[in-house]
PDB file of C-alpha atoms and ligand atoms in Angstrom:
ATOM      1  CA  MET A   1      79.022   0.951 -23.036  1.00 49.00           C
ATOM      2  CA  ALA A   2      76.104   3.401 -23.092  1.00 67.00           C
ATOM      3  CA  GLY A   3      72.830   2.077 -21.670  1.00 84.00           C
ATOM      4  CA  LYS A   4      69.954   0.843 -23.815  1.00 97.00           C
ATOM      5  CA  LEU A   5      68.199   3.825 -25.368  1.00 98.00           C
ATOM      6  CA  VAL A   6      64.416   4.282 -25.455  1.00 98.00           C
ATOM      7  CA  ILE A   7      62.851   6.969 -27.635  1.00 98.00           C
ATOM      8  CA  GLY A   8      59.129   7.641 -27.564  1.00 98.00           C
ATOM      9  CA  ASN A   9      57.875   8.775 -30.964  1.00 98.00           C
ATOM     10  CA  TRP A  10      54.571  10.571 -30.437  1.00 98.00           C
ATOM     11  CA  LYS A  11      54.021  10.842 -34.213  1.00 98.00           C
ATOM     12  CA  MET A  12      51.176  13.312 -35.001  1.00 98.00           C
ATOM     13  CA  ASN A  13      49.444  13.032 -31.629  1.00 98.00           C
ATOM     14  CA  GLY A  14      48.734  15.287 -28.660  1.00 97.00           C
ATOM     15  CA  ARG A  15      47.796  18.865 -27.827  1.00 98.00           C
ATOM     16  CA  ARG A  16      49.675  21.371 -25.672  1.00 97.00           C
ATOM     17  CA  VAL A  17      47.853  21.006 -22.356  1.00 98.00           C
ATOM     18  CA  ALA A  18      47.441  17.228 -22.535  1.00 98.00           C
ATOM     19  CA  SER A  19      51.088  16.780 -23.555  1.00 98.00           C
ATOM     20  CA  GLU A  20      52.345  18.992 -20.732  1.00 98.00           C
ATOM     21  CA  THR A  21      50.304  16.932 -18.243  1.00 98.00           C
ATOM     22  CA  LEU A  22      51.617  13.690 -19.760  1.00 98.00           C
ATOM     23  CA  VAL A  23      55.238  14.865 -19.621  1.00 98.00           C
ATOM     24  CA  ALA A  24      54.854  16.051 -16.000  1.00 98.00           C
ATOM     25  CA  ALA A  25      53.549  12.613 -15.013  1.00 98.00           C
ATOM     26  CA  MET A  26      56.385  10.923 -16.907  1.00 98.00           C
ATOM     27  CA  LEU A  27      59.058  13.117 -15.323  1.00 98.00           C
ATOM     28  CA  ALA A  28      57.671  12.321 -11.872  1.00 98.00           C
ATOM     29  CA  ASP A  29      58.333   8.645 -12.601  1.00 98.00           C
ATOM     30  CA  PRO A  30      61.966   7.636 -11.944  1.00 97.00           C
ATOM     31  CA  ARG A  31      61.602   4.716 -14.361  1.00 97.00           C
ATOM     32  CA  ILE A  32      61.240   7.289 -17.167  1.00 98.00           C
ATOM     33  CA  ASN A  33      63.189  10.292 -15.885  1.00 98.00           C
ATOM     34  CA  ARG A  34      66.651   8.881 -16.403  1.00 96.00           C
ATOM     35  CA  PRO A  35      69.447   9.074 -18.967  1.00 96.00           C
ATOM     36  CA  ASN A  36      68.983   7.232 -22.274  1.00 97.00           C
ATOM     37  CA  VAL A  37      65.302   8.116 -22.561  1.00 98.00           C
ATOM     38  CA  GLY A  38      64.044  10.529 -25.207  1.00 98.00           C
ATOM     39  CA  MET A  39      60.736  11.956 -26.404  1.00 98.00           C
ATOM     40  CA  ALA A  40      59.927  12.986 -29.973  1.00 98.00           C
ATOM     41  CA  PRO A  41      56.840  15.216 -30.117  1.00 98.00           C
ATOM     42  CA  PRO A  42      55.293  16.842 -33.198  1.00 98.00           C
ATOM     43  CA  ALA A  43      57.302  19.889 -34.360  1.00 98.00           C
ATOM     44  CA  PRO A  44      55.055  22.619 -32.846  1.00 98.00           C
ATOM     45  CA  TYR A  45      55.665  21.207 -29.371  1.00 98.00           C
ATOM     46  CA  LEU A  46      59.436  20.685 -29.606  1.00 98.00           C
ATOM     47  CA  ALA A  47      60.465  23.982 -28.031  1.00 98.00           C
ATOM     48  CA  LEU A  48      57.794  23.601 -25.349  1.00 98.00           C
ATOM     49  CA  LEU A  49      59.020  20.082 -24.610  1.00 98.00           C
ATOM     50  CA  ALA A  50      62.577  21.384 -24.306  1.00 98.00           C
ATOM     51  CA  GLY A  51      61.323  23.727 -21.567  1.00 98.00           C
ATOM     52  CA  TRP A  52      59.300  21.045 -19.792  1.00 98.00           C
ATOM     53  CA  LEU A  53      62.310  18.700 -19.809  1.00 98.00           C
ATOM     54  CA  GLU A  54      64.752  21.292 -18.508  1.00 97.00           C
ATOM     55  CA  GLY A  55      66.621  19.921 -15.489  1.00 97.00           C
ATOM     56  CA  SER A  56      65.445  16.352 -16.232  1.00 98.00           C
ATOM     57  CA  HIS A  57      67.436  13.442 -17.652  1.00 98.00           C
ATOM     58  CA  VAL A  58      65.184  13.037 -20.695  1.00 98.00           C
ATOM     59  CA  ALA A  59      66.397  14.052 -24.159  1.00 98.00           C
ATOM     60  CA  VAL A  60      64.471  16.076 -26.743  1.00 98.00           C
ATOM     61  CA  CYS A  61      64.136  14.288 -30.093  1.00 98.00           C
ATOM     62  CA  ALA A  62      62.716  15.522 -33.382  1.00 98.00           C
ATOM     63  CA  GLN A  63      60.737  13.363 -35.802  1.00 98.00           C
ATOM     64  CA  ASP A  64      62.333  14.884 -38.888  1.00 98.00           C
ATOM     65  CA  ALA A  65      64.676  17.610 -40.153  1.00 98.00           C
ATOM     66  CA  SER A  66      64.853  19.471 -43.416  1.00 98.00           C
ATOM     67  CA  ARG A  67      66.966  18.250 -46.308  1.00 98.00           C
ATOM     68  CA  PHE A  68      68.080  21.888 -46.625  1.00 98.00           C
ATOM     69  CA  ALA A  69      70.880  23.037 -44.357  1.00 98.00           C
ATOM     70  CA  LYS A  70      70.797  26.806 -44.684  1.00 97.00           C
ATOM     71  CA  ASP A  71      67.998  29.247 -43.810  1.00 98.00           C
ATOM     72  CA  GLY A  72      65.999  30.346 -46.810  1.00 98.00           C
ATOM     73  CA  ALA A  73      62.838  29.997 -48.851  1.00 98.00           C
ATOM     74  CA  PHE A  74      61.829  26.470 -47.779  1.00 98.00           C
ATOM     75  CA  THR A  75      58.247  26.885 -46.592  1.00 98.00           C
ATOM     76  CA  GLY A  76      57.199  24.368 -43.974  1.00 97.00           C
ATOM     77  CA  ASP A  77      60.712  23.057 -43.335  1.00 98.00           C
ATOM     78  CA  VAL A  78      62.522  22.983 -39.990  1.00 98.00           C
ATOM     79  CA  SER A  79      66.302  22.892 -40.229  1.00 98.00           C
ATOM     80  CA  ALA A  80      68.620  20.738 -38.146  1.00 98.00           C
ATOM     81  CA  ALA A  81      70.327  23.934 -36.978  1.00 98.00           C
ATOM     82  CA  MET A  82      66.963  25.161 -35.605  1.00 98.00           C
ATOM     83  CA  LEU A  83      66.471  21.861 -33.821  1.00 98.00           C
ATOM     84  CA  ALA A  84      69.910  22.197 -32.221  1.00 98.00           C
ATOM     85  CA  ASP A  85      69.068  25.776 -31.300  1.00 98.00           C
ATOM     86  CA  ILE A  86      66.081  24.716 -29.172  1.00 98.00           C
ATOM     87  CA  GLY A  87      67.999  21.960 -27.362  1.00 98.00           C
ATOM     88  CA  CYS A  88      67.189  18.910 -29.435  1.00 98.00           C
ATOM     89  CA  GLN A  89      69.626  15.983 -29.168  1.00 98.00           C
ATOM     90  CA  TYR A  90      68.319  13.245 -31.489  1.00 98.00           C
ATOM     91  CA  VAL A  91      66.540  13.413 -34.860  1.00 98.00           C
ATOM     92  CA  LEU A  92      64.647  10.570 -36.547  1.00 98.00           C
ATOM     93  CA  VAL A  93      65.661  10.309 -40.192  1.00 98.00           C
ATOM     94  CA  GLY A  94      63.762   8.273 -42.776  1.00 98.00           C
ATOM     95  CA  HIS A  95      60.979   6.919 -40.587  1.00 98.00           C
ATOM     96  CA  SER A  96      58.905   4.540 -42.735  1.00 97.00           C
ATOM     97  CA  GLU A  97      55.945   6.928 -42.500  1.00 97.00           C
ATOM     98  CA  ARG A  98      58.138   9.681 -44.005  1.00 98.00           C
ATOM     99  CA  ARG A  99      59.316   7.294 -46.716  1.00 97.00           C
ATOM    100  CA  GLN A 100      55.731   6.195 -47.430  1.00 96.00           C
ATOM    101  CA  TYR A 101      53.834   9.513 -47.266  1.00 97.00           C
ATOM    102  CA  HIS A 102      56.582  11.912 -48.337  1.00 97.00           C
ATOM    103  CA  GLY A 103      58.485   9.718 -50.770  1.00 97.00           C
ATOM    104  CA  GLU A 104      61.798  10.196 -48.978  1.00 97.00           C
ATOM    105  CA  SER A 105      64.521   8.614 -51.090  1.00 97.00           C
ATOM    106  CA  ASN A 106      68.068   7.677 -50.150  1.00 97.00           C
ATOM    107  CA  GLU A 107      69.256  10.865 -51.828  1.00 97.00           C
ATOM    108  CA  VAL A 108      67.040  13.022 -49.599  1.00 98.00           C
ATOM    109  CA  LEU A 109      67.986  11.011 -46.529  1.00 98.00           C
ATOM    110  CA  ARG A 110      71.698  11.449 -47.217  1.00 98.00           C
ATOM    111  CA  ALA A 111      71.187  15.213 -47.158  1.00 98.00           C
ATOM    112  CA  LYS A 112      69.132  15.031 -43.966  1.00 98.00           C
ATOM    113  CA  LEU A 113      71.758  12.876 -42.250  1.00 98.00           C
ATOM    114  CA  ALA A 114      74.525  15.273 -43.227  1.00 98.00           C
ATOM    115  CA  ASN A 115      72.558  18.265 -41.914  1.00 98.00           C
ATOM    116  CA  VAL A 116      71.735  16.580 -38.620  1.00 98.00           C
ATOM    117  CA  LEU A 117      75.369  15.617 -38.087  1.00 98.00           C
ATOM    118  CA  GLU A 118      76.572  19.062 -39.108  1.00 98.00           C
ATOM    119  CA  ALA A 119      74.255  20.562 -36.467  1.00 98.00           C
ATOM    120  CA  GLY A 120      75.898  18.334 -33.838  1.00 98.00           C
ATOM    121  CA  LEU A 121      72.806  16.157 -33.312  1.00 98.00           C
ATOM    122  CA  VAL A 122      72.482  12.379 -33.369  1.00 98.00           C
ATOM    123  CA  PRO A 123      70.510  11.009 -36.329  1.00 98.00           C
ATOM    124  CA  VAL A 124      68.425   7.884 -35.771  1.00 98.00           C
ATOM    125  CA  LEU A 125      68.206   6.352 -39.233  1.00 98.00           C
ATOM    126  CA  CYS A 126      65.037   4.267 -39.482  1.00 98.00           C
ATOM    127  CA  VAL A 127      65.057   1.251 -41.795  1.00 98.00           C
ATOM    128  CA  GLY A 128      62.521  -1.476 -42.370  1.00 98.00           C
ATOM    129  CA  GLU A 129      60.937  -3.715 -44.979  1.00 97.00           C
ATOM    130  CA  THR A 130      57.272  -4.023 -45.941  1.00 95.00           C
ATOM    131  CA  LEU A 131      55.387  -7.291 -45.558  1.00 93.00           C
ATOM    132  CA  THR A 132      55.558  -7.935 -49.309  1.00 94.00           C
ATOM    133  CA  GLU A 133      59.314  -7.389 -49.336  1.00 95.00           C
ATOM    134  CA  ARG A 134      59.730  -9.891 -46.495  1.00 93.00           C
ATOM    135  CA  GLU A 135      57.371 -12.424 -48.046  1.00 92.00           C
ATOM    136  CA  GLU A 136      59.260 -12.189 -51.330  1.00 95.00           C
ATOM    137  CA  GLY A 137      62.534 -12.739 -49.458  1.00 95.00           C
ATOM    138  CA  ARG A 138      63.854  -9.299 -50.409  1.00 97.00           C
ATOM    139  CA  HIS A 139      64.042  -7.861 -46.875  1.00 97.00           C
ATOM    140  CA  ARG A 140      67.802  -8.203 -46.506  1.00 97.00           C
ATOM    141  CA  ASP A 141      68.474  -6.409 -49.804  1.00 98.00           C
ATOM    142  CA  VAL A 142      65.988  -3.671 -48.910  1.00 98.00           C
ATOM    143  CA  ILE A 143      67.575  -2.996 -45.524  1.00 98.00           C
ATOM    144  CA  ARG A 144      71.081  -3.077 -46.943  1.00 98.00           C
ATOM    145  CA  HIS A 145      70.086  -0.553 -49.571  1.00 98.00           C
ATOM    146  CA  GLN A 146      68.500   1.708 -46.955  1.00 98.00           C
ATOM    147  CA  LEU A 147      71.669   1.478 -44.835  1.00 98.00           C
ATOM    148  CA  SER A 148      73.856   2.556 -47.755  1.00 98.00           C
ATOM    149  CA  VAL A 149      73.162   6.207 -46.832  1.00 98.00           C
ATOM    150  CA  LEU A 150      75.463   5.676 -43.849  1.00 98.00           C
ATOM    151  CA  GLU A 151      78.516   5.439 -46.063  1.00 96.00           C
ATOM    152  CA  GLY A 152      81.122   7.825 -44.672  1.00 94.00           C
ATOM    153  CA  VAL A 153      79.167   8.449 -41.454  1.00 96.00           C
ATOM    154  CA  ASP A 154      80.969   7.815 -38.155  1.00 96.00           C
ATOM    155  CA  PRO A 155      79.071   4.995 -36.344  1.00 96.00           C
ATOM    156  CA  ARG A 156      79.750   6.670 -32.996  1.00 96.00           C
ATOM    157  CA  ARG A 157      77.647   9.643 -34.104  1.00 97.00           C
ATOM    158  CA  CYS A 158      74.499   7.874 -35.280  1.00 98.00           C
ATOM    159  CA  VAL A 159      71.976   5.185 -34.401  1.00 98.00           C
ATOM    160  CA  VAL A 160      69.950   2.820 -36.604  1.00 98.00           C
ATOM    161  CA  ALA A 161      66.356   1.859 -35.758  1.00 98.00           C
ATOM    162  CA  TYR A 162      65.109  -1.352 -37.373  1.00 98.00           C
ATOM    163  CA  GLU A 163      61.345  -1.125 -37.747  1.00 97.00           C
ATOM    164  CA  PRO A 164      59.677  -3.726 -39.959  1.00 97.00           C
ATOM    165  CA  VAL A 165      56.841  -1.750 -41.552  1.00 95.00           C
ATOM    166  CA  TRP A 166      54.398  -4.632 -41.028  1.00 93.00           C
ATOM    167  CA  ALA A 167      54.993  -4.446 -37.258  1.00 92.00           C
ATOM    168  CA  ILE A 168      54.379  -0.714 -36.850  1.00 89.00           C
ATOM    169  CA  GLY A 169      51.136   0.104 -35.069  1.00 85.00           C
ATOM    170  CA  THR A 170      49.727  -3.291 -36.000  1.00 86.00           C
ATOM    171  CA  GLY A 171      50.302  -5.213 -32.771  1.00 83.00           C
ATOM    172  CA  LYS A 172      52.312  -7.727 -34.873  1.00 83.00           C
ATOM    173  CA  VAL A 173      55.796  -7.964 -33.437  1.00 82.00           C
ATOM    174  CA  ALA A 174      58.640  -9.546 -35.338  1.00 88.00           C
ATOM    175  CA  SER A 175      59.739 -12.788 -33.687  1.00 95.00           C
ATOM    176  CA  LEU A 176      62.729 -12.649 -31.350  1.00 97.00           C
ATOM    177  CA  GLU A 177      64.682 -14.685 -33.922  1.00 97.00           C
ATOM    178  CA  GLN A 178      63.806 -12.267 -36.738  1.00 96.00           C
ATOM    179  CA  ILE A 179      64.781  -9.300 -34.568  1.00 97.00           C
ATOM    180  CA  ALA A 180      68.054 -10.876 -33.413  1.00 98.00           C
ATOM    181  CA  GLN A 181      69.037 -11.899 -36.945  1.00 97.00           C
ATOM    182  CA  MET A 182      68.293  -8.517 -38.512  1.00 98.00           C
ATOM    183  CA  HIS A 183      70.088  -6.572 -35.779  1.00 98.00           C
ATOM    184  CA  ALA A 184      73.165  -8.781 -36.123  1.00 98.00           C
ATOM    185  CA  ASP A 185      73.048  -8.320 -39.921  1.00 98.00           C
ATOM    186  CA  ILE A 186      72.623  -4.549 -39.646  1.00 98.00           C
ATOM    187  CA  LYS A 187      75.630  -4.277 -37.343  1.00 98.00           C
ATOM    188  CA  SER A 188      77.782  -6.337 -39.661  1.00 97.00           C
ATOM    189  CA  TRP A 189      76.584  -4.555 -42.850  1.00 97.00           C
ATOM    190  CA  CYS A 190      77.327  -1.196 -41.183  1.00 97.00           C
ATOM    191  CA  LEU A 191      80.896  -2.276 -40.465  1.00 97.00           C
ATOM    192  CA  GLN A 192      81.315  -2.806 -44.213  1.00 96.00           C
ATOM    193  CA  ILE A 193      79.353   0.251 -45.337  1.00 96.00           C
ATOM    194  CA  GLN A 194      81.014   2.597 -42.872  1.00 95.00           C
ATOM    195  CA  LYS A 195      84.422   0.942 -43.347  1.00 94.00           C
ATOM    196  CA  THR A 196      85.117   0.811 -39.645  1.00 94.00           C
ATOM    197  CA  ASP A 197      85.548  -1.608 -36.778  1.00 95.00           C
ATOM    198  CA  VAL A 198      83.195   0.361 -34.507  1.00 96.00           C
ATOM    199  CA  THR A 199      79.798  -1.310 -34.097  1.00 97.00           C
ATOM    200  CA  ILE A 200      76.755   0.890 -34.594  1.00 98.00           C
ATOM    201  CA  ARG A 201      73.941   1.119 -32.013  1.00 98.00           C
ATOM    202  CA  THR A 202      70.658  -0.411 -33.179  1.00 98.00           C
ATOM    203  CA  LEU A 203      67.148   0.052 -31.794  1.00 98.00           C
ATOM    204  CA  TYR A 204      64.088  -2.093 -32.504  1.00 97.00           C
ATOM    205  CA  GLY A 205      60.708  -0.528 -33.239  1.00 97.00           C
ATOM    206  CA  GLY A 206      57.313  -1.983 -34.109  1.00 95.00           C
ATOM    207  CA  SER A 207      54.610  -2.691 -31.516  1.00 94.00           C
ATOM    208  CA  VAL A 208      56.996  -2.592 -28.541  1.00 96.00           C
ATOM    209  CA  LYS A 209      54.746  -2.750 -25.483  1.00 96.00           C
ATOM    210  CA  ALA A 210      55.070  -3.199 -21.719  1.00 97.00           C
ATOM    211  CA  ASP A 211      54.619  -6.948 -22.014  1.00 96.00           C
ATOM    212  CA  ASN A 212      57.171  -7.683 -24.765  1.00 97.00           C
ATOM    213  CA  ALA A 213      59.817  -5.035 -24.041  1.00 97.00           C
ATOM    214  CA  GLU A 214      61.945  -7.126 -21.728  1.00 97.00           C
ATOM    215  CA  ALA A 215      62.192 -10.054 -24.142  1.00 97.00           C
ATOM    216  CA  ILE A 216      63.068  -7.776 -27.072  1.00 97.00           C
ATOM    217  CA  LEU A 217      65.524  -5.646 -25.131  1.00 97.00           C
ATOM    218  CA  SER A 218      67.235  -8.763 -23.756  1.00 97.00           C
ATOM    219  CA  ILE A 219      68.535  -9.566 -27.240  1.00 97.00           C
ATOM    220  CA  ASP A 220      72.249  -8.765 -27.169  1.00 96.00           C
ATOM    221  CA  ASP A 221      72.340  -6.837 -30.434  1.00 97.00           C
ATOM    222  CA  VAL A 222      69.278  -4.729 -29.584  1.00 98.00           C
ATOM    223  CA  ASP A 223      70.576  -1.529 -27.987  1.00 97.00           C
ATOM    224  CA  GLY A 224      67.192   0.034 -27.317  1.00 98.00           C
ATOM    225  CA  ALA A 225      63.690   0.670 -28.613  1.00 98.00           C
ATOM    226  CA  LEU A 226      61.851   3.205 -30.748  1.00 98.00           C
ATOM    227  CA  VAL A 227      58.350   3.223 -29.302  1.00 98.00           C
ATOM    228  CA  GLY A 228      55.224   4.634 -30.935  1.00 98.00           C
ATOM    229  CA  GLY A 229      51.799   4.017 -29.393  1.00 97.00           C
ATOM    230  CA  ALA A 230      53.072   2.806 -26.020  1.00 98.00           C
ATOM    231  CA  SER A 231      55.018   6.034 -25.481  1.00 98.00           C
ATOM    232  CA  LEU A 232      51.759   7.993 -25.173  1.00 98.00           C
ATOM    233  CA  GLU A 233      50.801   6.433 -21.885  1.00 98.00           C
ATOM    234  CA  VAL A 234      52.783   6.700 -18.619  1.00 98.00           C
ATOM    235  CA  GLU A 235      52.636   3.143 -17.327  1.00 98.00           C
ATOM    236  CA  SER A 236      53.422   1.412 -20.614  1.00 98.00           C
ATOM    237  CA  PHE A 237      56.297   3.785 -21.392  1.00 98.00           C
ATOM    238  CA  ALA A 238      57.601   3.418 -17.829  1.00 98.00           C
ATOM    239  CA  MET A 239      57.597  -0.386 -18.096  1.00 97.00           C
ATOM    240  CA  ILE A 240      59.553  -0.226 -21.365  1.00 98.00           C
ATOM    241  CA  CYS A 241      62.081   2.263 -19.956  1.00 98.00           C
ATOM    242  CA  MET A 242      62.476   0.110 -16.852  1.00 96.00           C
ATOM    243  CA  ALA A 243      63.126  -2.997 -18.964  1.00 96.00           C
ATOM    244  CA  ALA A 244      65.818  -1.083 -20.878  1.00 96.00           C
ATOM    245  CA  ASP A 245      67.442   0.192 -17.705  1.00 91.00           C
ATOM    246  CA  LYS A 246      67.528  -3.273 -16.145  1.00 86.00           C
ATOM    247  CA  LEU A 247      69.299  -4.700 -19.171  1.00 73.00           C
ATOM    248  CA  VAL A 248      72.248  -2.325 -19.405  1.00 67.00           C
TER     249      VAL A 248
HETATM  250  O1  G3H B  26      58.557   5.146 -34.332  1.00 65.44           O
HETATM  251  C1  G3H B  26      57.918   4.228 -33.810  1.00 65.44           C
HETATM  252  C2  G3H B  26      57.466   3.113 -34.571  1.00 65.44           C
HETATM  253  O2  G3H B  26      56.923   3.476 -35.794  1.00 65.44           O
HETATM  254  C3  G3H B  26      56.693   2.076 -33.833  1.00 65.44           C
HETATM  255  O3  G3H B  26      55.359   2.447 -33.613  1.00 65.44           O
HETATM  256  P1  G3H B  26      54.445   1.491 -32.713  1.00 65.44           P
HETATM  257  O4  G3H B  26      55.202   1.259 -31.424  1.00 65.44           O
HETATM  258  O5  G3H B  26      53.180   2.254 -32.498  1.00 65.44           O
HETATM  259  O6  G3H B  26      54.268   0.219 -33.476  1.00 65.44           O
END
């Protein structure tokens, strides 16, 4: 089985010189510079990151890809084929911040998933419920609906990241029981949705930090972490990557 995967999502943070310095320090750290670690910078820095990571073990990840597959008049969009062209390996699809600020619907996400797969990249489909949805007991229905875009997608070619919206950037982590239950449910729902007996890989995201990573990553059904804030600092990201490596 592949090791536990850790992807650092920088979101809309960083500048060229500071990011190059950060990446150099991370690559010098063997806890980070190893297989099954990825970094997802803002789009303008993707090609630069691909150069900085050359010869390392770390994968280039994109935070988004266009819903449009072919080149054309789509101002501001970056296609999955372009991402593949610069050496990208993973693409986040449907991060809750994209759903919230860009109104990404299941229909749009289906197109994005198809384009990412067609380009030979691995989509990381992000799913997660809001606090209201959880408090109203609708979280399971919400996640199941979000997962429905995986119908017809080979589970060996994609990853799901479960990120409860209320735990993102808030310091509030879902309890280990909540995480374990949702990951087990996601795996079993995907078996039905994808009509397969191959179990999908699932990552947890939402305030993963150096001090909680080991407990979260020890959960059997958690195959890795999608890390926001803590991926912008060497020691915290290194501790998370080390916890993942230890638990393979
Ligand atoms: O993509 C990463 C997630 O949104 C988690 O962000 P966070 O670790 O800052 O809570």
